[in-house]
mmCIF file of C-alpha atoms in Angstrom:
data_model
loop_
_atom_site.group_PDB
_atom_site.id
_atom_site.type_symbol
_atom_site.label_atom_id
_atom_site.label_comp_id
_atom_site.label_asym_id
_atom_site.label_seq_id
_atom_site.Cartn_x
_atom_site.Cartn_y
_atom_site.Cartn_z
ATOM 1 C CA UNK A 3 0.000 0.000 0.000
ATOM 2 C CA UNK A 4 1.486 3.374 -0.997
ATOM 3 C CA UNK A 5 1.742 6.288 1.439
ATOM 4 C CA UNK A 6 -1.109 8.062 -0.406
ATOM 5 C CA UNK A 7 -3.301 4.974 -0.019
ATOM 6 C CA UNK A 8 -2.444 4.647 3.681
ATOM 7 C CA UNK A 9 -3.384 8.281 4.331
ATOM 8 C CA UNK A 10 -6.711 7.852 2.537
ATOM 9 C CA UNK A 11 -7.416 4.548 4.294
ATOM 10 C CA UNK A 12 -6.727 5.951 7.763
ATOM 11 C CA UNK A 13 -8.882 9.001 7.168
ATOM 12 C CA UNK A 14 -11.772 6.980 5.750
ATOM 13 C CA UNK A 15 -11.616 4.528 8.668
ATOM 14 C CA UNK A 16 -11.593 7.383 11.193
ATOM 15 C CA UNK A 17 -14.252 9.435 9.421
ATOM 16 C CA UNK A 18 -16.835 6.825 8.390
ATOM 17 C CA UNK A 19 -15.639 3.525 9.906
ATOM 18 C CA UNK A 20 -15.201 2.072 6.424
ATOM 19 C CA UNK A 21 -13.835 -1.479 6.368
ATOM 20 C CA UNK A 22 -10.682 -2.544 4.544
ATOM 21 C CA UNK A 23 -12.927 -4.099 1.870
ATOM 22 C CA UNK A 24 -14.853 -0.797 1.439
ATOM 23 C CA UNK A 25 -11.619 1.163 1.215
ATOM 24 C CA UNK A 26 -10.134 -1.264 -1.306
ATOM 25 C CA UNK A 27 -13.280 -0.899 -3.430
ATOM 26 C CA UNK A 28 -12.834 2.896 -3.512
ATOM 27 C CA UNK A 29 -9.026 3.117 -3.568
ATOM 28 C CA UNK A 30 -8.593 3.265 -7.356
ATOM 29 C CA UNK A 31 -10.942 6.267 -7.611
ATOM 30 C CA UNK A 32 -8.818 8.546 -5.376
ATOM 31 C CA UNK A 33 -6.160 10.407 -7.374
ATOM 32 C CA UNK A 34 -3.252 12.567 -6.149
ATOM 33 C CA UNK A 35 -2.935 16.204 -7.210
ATOM 34 C CA UNK A 36 -0.436 18.952 -6.404
ATOM 35 C CA UNK A 37 -1.773 22.499 -6.357
ATOM 36 C CA UNK A 38 0.710 25.367 -6.281
ATOM 37 C CA UNK A 39 0.261 28.368 -4.032
ATOM 38 C CA UNK A 40 -2.159 30.785 -5.693
ATOM 39 C CA UNK A 41 -3.693 28.123 -7.950
ATOM 40 C CA UNK A 42 -7.294 26.994 -7.640
ATOM 41 C CA UNK A 43 -8.961 23.768 -6.580
ATOM 42 C CA UNK A 44 -12.158 25.235 -8.029
ATOM 43 C CA UNK A 45 -13.128 28.521 -9.674
ATOM 44 C CA UNK A 46 -16.185 30.710 -9.209
ATOM 45 C CA UNK A 47 -18.954 29.987 -11.759
ATOM 46 C CA UNK A 48 -17.595 26.478 -12.423
ATOM 47 C CA UNK A 49 -19.139 23.242 -11.176
ATOM 48 C CA UNK A 50 -17.090 21.649 -8.385
ATOM 49 C CA UNK A 51 -16.693 18.096 -9.727
ATOM 50 C CA UNK A 52 -14.197 16.809 -7.147
ATOM 51 C CA UNK A 53 -14.076 16.124 -3.429
ATOM 52 C CA UNK A 54 -10.547 16.621 -2.091
ATOM 53 C CA UNK A 55 -8.802 15.468 1.063
ATOM 54 C CA UNK A 56 -5.972 17.808 2.070
ATOM 55 C CA UNK A 57 -2.737 15.872 2.611
ATOM 56 C CA UNK A 58 -0.523 18.952 2.879
ATOM 57 C CA UNK A 59 -1.332 22.638 2.642
ATOM 58 C CA UNK A 60 -4.080 25.105 3.343
ATOM 59 C CA UNK A 61 -6.948 26.373 1.189
ATOM 60 C CA UNK A 62 -9.274 29.311 1.475
ATOM 61 C CA UNK A 63 -12.818 29.566 0.186
ATOM 62 C CA UNK A 64 -13.605 33.169 -0.723
ATOM 63 C CA UNK A 65 -15.664 35.445 -2.927
ATOM 64 C CA UNK A 66 -14.808 38.860 -4.333
ATOM 65 C CA UNK A 67 -17.070 41.632 -3.065
ATOM 66 C CA UNK A 68 -17.298 44.145 -5.940
ATOM 67 C CA UNK A 69 -18.755 46.900 -3.708
ATOM 68 C CA UNK A 70 -15.955 46.686 -1.147
ATOM 69 C CA UNK A 71 -13.434 45.771 -3.881
ATOM 70 C CA UNK A 72 -12.093 43.100 -1.519
ATOM 71 C CA UNK A 73 -11.951 39.343 -1.149
ATOM 72 C CA UNK A 74 -14.033 37.902 1.701
ATOM 73 C CA UNK A 75 -12.749 34.661 3.201
ATOM 74 C CA UNK A 76 -15.477 32.217 4.236
ATOM 75 C CA UNK A 77 -13.637 29.012 5.222
ATOM 76 C CA UNK A 78 -10.144 27.595 5.565
ATOM 77 C CA UNK A 79 -9.338 23.910 5.036
ATOM 78 C CA UNK A 80 -6.014 22.342 6.041
ATOM 79 C CA UNK A 81 -4.483 18.903 6.600
ATOM 80 C CA UNK A 82 -6.892 15.984 7.085
ATOM 81 C CA UNK A 83 -9.946 17.992 6.099
ATOM 82 C CA UNK A 84 -12.129 17.564 3.049
ATOM 83 C CA UNK A 85 -12.084 20.503 0.640
ATOM 84 C CA UNK A 86 -15.033 21.031 -1.697
ATOM 85 C CA UNK A 87 -17.759 23.462 -2.627
ATOM 86 C CA UNK A 88 -20.321 21.058 -1.219
ATOM 87 C CA UNK A 89 -23.466 22.721 -2.610
ATOM 88 C CA UNK A 90 -21.951 22.819 -6.095
ATOM 89 C CA UNK A 91 -20.636 19.253 -5.757
ATOM 90 C CA UNK A 92 -23.968 17.684 -4.781
ATOM 91 C CA UNK A 93 -26.183 19.825 -7.040
ATOM 92 C CA UNK A 94 -23.712 19.890 -9.960
ATOM 93 C CA UNK A 95 -24.474 23.605 -10.335
ATOM 94 C CA UNK A 96 -21.803 26.327 -10.618
ATOM 95 C CA UNK A 97 -19.922 27.338 -7.485
ATOM 96 C CA UNK A 98 -20.441 30.848 -6.075
ATOM 97 C CA UNK A 99 -16.867 31.315 -4.881
ATOM 98 C CA UNK A 100 -13.206 30.394 -5.369
ATOM 99 C CA UNK A 101 -11.180 27.683 -3.601
ATOM 100 C CA UNK A 102 -7.501 28.682 -3.663
ATOM 101 C CA UNK A 103 -4.318 27.051 -2.351
ATOM 102 C CA UNK A 104 -2.602 29.419 0.094
ATOM 103 C CA UNK A 105 0.648 27.458 0.017
ATOM 104 C CA UNK A 106 2.011 24.659 -2.158
ATOM 105 C CA UNK A 107 -0.453 21.873 -1.414
ATOM 106 C CA UNK A 108 -1.148 18.208 -2.027
ATOM 107 C CA UNK A 109 -4.539 16.563 -2.066
ATOM 108 C CA UNK A 110 -6.131 13.300 -3.050
ATOM 109 C CA UNK A 111 -9.497 13.655 -4.750
ATOM 110 C CA UNK A 112 -12.442 11.656 -6.014
ATOM 111 C CA UNK A 113 -14.826 12.765 -8.747
ATOM 112 C CA UNK A 114 -18.562 13.242 -8.266
ATOM 113 C CA UNK A 115 -19.228 10.449 -10.781
ATOM 114 C CA UNK A 116 -16.910 7.949 -9.071
ATOM 115 C CA UNK A 117 -18.181 8.750 -5.575
ATOM 116 C CA UNK A 118 -21.767 8.288 -6.727
ATOM 117 C CA UNK A 119 -20.933 4.921 -8.264
ATOM 118 C CA UNK A 120 -19.571 3.871 -4.830
ATOM 119 C CA UNK A 121 -22.806 5.102 -3.206
ATOM 120 C CA UNK A 122 -24.818 2.924 -5.590
ATOM 121 C CA UNK A 123 -22.791 -0.228 -4.988
ATOM 122 C CA UNK A 124 -22.009 -0.079 -1.263
ATOM 123 C CA UNK A 125 -24.088 0.912 1.783
ATOM 124 C CA UNK A 126 -21.005 1.821 3.811
ATOM 125 C CA UNK A 127 -20.047 4.360 1.153
ATOM 126 C CA UNK A 128 -23.617 5.673 1.342
ATOM 127 C CA UNK A 129 -22.990 6.201 5.065
ATOM 128 C CA UNK A 130 -19.810 8.085 4.141
ATOM 129 C CA UNK A 131 -21.950 10.381 1.942
ATOM 130 C CA UNK A 132 -24.403 11.033 4.787
ATOM 131 C CA UNK A 133 -21.570 11.821 7.213
ATOM 132 C CA UNK A 134 -19.992 14.127 4.640
ATOM 133 C CA UNK A 135 -23.283 16.009 4.222
ATOM 134 C CA UNK A 136 -23.644 16.285 8.020
ATOM 135 C CA UNK A 137 -20.069 17.583 8.309
ATOM 136 C CA UNK A 138 -20.584 20.341 5.751
ATOM 137 C CA UNK A 139 -23.963 21.266 7.215
ATOM 138 C CA UNK A 140 -22.256 21.587 10.616
ATOM 139 C CA UNK A 141 -19.498 23.775 9.093
ATOM 140 C CA UNK A 142 -22.075 26.122 7.552
ATOM 141 C CA UNK A 143 -24.268 26.360 10.648
ATOM 142 C CA UNK A 144 -21.289 26.821 12.988
ATOM 143 C CA UNK A 145 -19.940 29.620 10.794
ATOM 144 C CA UNK A 146 -23.293 31.445 10.882
ATOM 145 C CA UNK A 147 -23.690 30.927 14.643
ATOM 146 C CA UNK A 148 -20.169 32.184 15.374
ATOM 147 C CA UNK A 149 -21.101 35.548 13.852
ATOM 148 C CA UNK A 150 -24.305 35.687 15.898
ATOM 149 C CA UNK A 151 -23.080 34.471 19.278
ATOM 150 C CA UNK A 152 -19.305 34.943 19.552
ATOM 151 C CA UNK A 153 -17.070 37.977 19.911
ATOM 152 C CA UNK A 154 -14.207 38.641 17.465
ATOM 153 C CA UNK A 155 -11.773 37.308 20.042
ATOM 154 C CA UNK A 156 -13.778 34.110 20.571
ATOM 155 C CA UNK A 157 -13.976 33.548 16.812
ATOM 156 C CA UNK A 158 -10.209 34.029 16.591
ATOM 157 C CA UNK A 159 -9.612 31.447 19.347
ATOM 158 C CA UNK A 160 -11.952 28.979 17.636
ATOM 159 C CA UNK A 161 -10.042 29.442 14.374
ATOM 160 C CA UNK A 162 -6.766 28.653 16.187
ATOM 161 C CA UNK A 163 -8.343 25.533 17.680
ATOM 162 C CA UNK A 164 -9.239 24.226 14.243
ATOM 163 C CA UNK A 165 -6.029 25.370 12.483
ATOM 164 C CA UNK A 166 -3.406 25.703 15.264
ATOM 165 C CA UNK A 167 -0.533 27.100 13.158
ATOM 166 C CA UNK A 168 -2.545 29.179 10.672
ATOM 167 C CA UNK A 169 -0.997 32.452 11.936
ATOM 168 C CA UNK A 170 2.455 31.315 10.816
ATOM 169 C CA UNK A 171 1.195 30.027 7.483
ATOM 170 C CA UNK A 172 -0.907 32.784 5.930
ATOM 171 C CA UNK A 173 -0.898 36.603 5.946
ATOM 172 C CA UNK A 174 -2.835 38.268 8.786
ATOM 173 C CA UNK A 175 -5.156 40.151 6.412
ATOM 174 C CA UNK A 176 -6.661 36.806 5.336
ATOM 175 C CA UNK A 177 -7.461 36.016 8.955
ATOM 176 C CA UNK A 178 -8.950 39.499 9.468
ATOM 177 C CA UNK A 179 -11.183 38.945 6.434
ATOM 178 C CA UNK A 180 -12.326 35.563 7.770
ATOM 179 C CA UNK A 181 -13.148 37.074 11.182
ATOM 180 C CA UNK A 182 -14.910 40.086 9.646
ATOM 181 C CA UNK A 183 -12.575 42.595 11.312
ATOM 182 C CA UNK A 184 -9.806 45.024 10.327
ATOM 183 C CA UNK A 185 -6.080 44.265 10.560
ATOM 184 C CA UNK A 186 -5.585 46.708 13.493
ATOM 185 C CA UNK A 187 -8.417 44.941 15.383
ATOM 186 C CA UNK A 188 -6.729 41.582 14.812
ATOM 187 C CA UNK A 189 -3.418 43.030 16.079
ATOM 188 C CA UNK A 190 -5.151 44.246 19.256
ATOM 189 C CA UNK A 191 -6.725 40.812 19.846
ATOM 190 C CA UNK A 192 -3.375 39.059 19.372
ATOM 191 C CA UNK A 193 -1.648 41.532 21.698
ATOM 192 C CA UNK A 194 -4.335 41.074 24.390
ATOM 193 C CA UNK A 195 -4.082 37.296 24.210
ATOM 194 C CA UNK A 196 -0.280 37.411 24.626
ATOM 195 C CA UNK A 197 -0.581 39.304 27.944
#
């Protein structure tokens, strides 16, 4: 078993309790891909046809706000997380935003067509699909609730919990955009937390 296959197998076992037989059935469908910093996993207005698993690197999901003339970061995905525009992937309609590599990255991915053929042939893969849908629903609801119920500082701490070394890996203005605050506000939060 190659290193790529071992990484996929471990993640699939941990995520959906797939058996070795289930994993073997799906193994050939997962393909490796390198994405350079600044390149895209998926573009706005294009259908997201692939589900990726981040092996190495970090991605941002963002849209460009023409009124503010600025990019607005919505999500970050890093190692051992699935990266996808889930609504576009399941509906096969165009994506509303960009998914960009923020550093040289490596993923393994499976196409919509191949994943659906696994769903049709194997109930354990169907369970994987349900868990995937639940995961992305939880991401979306948590993101909305954080803006309603948490302070900027609490949102910052939650981001660090999910991506512990993100501060060292990407420019601060991307984090400010994700939190919905200015760079000086982020600096004040970081200074306060160091005290």
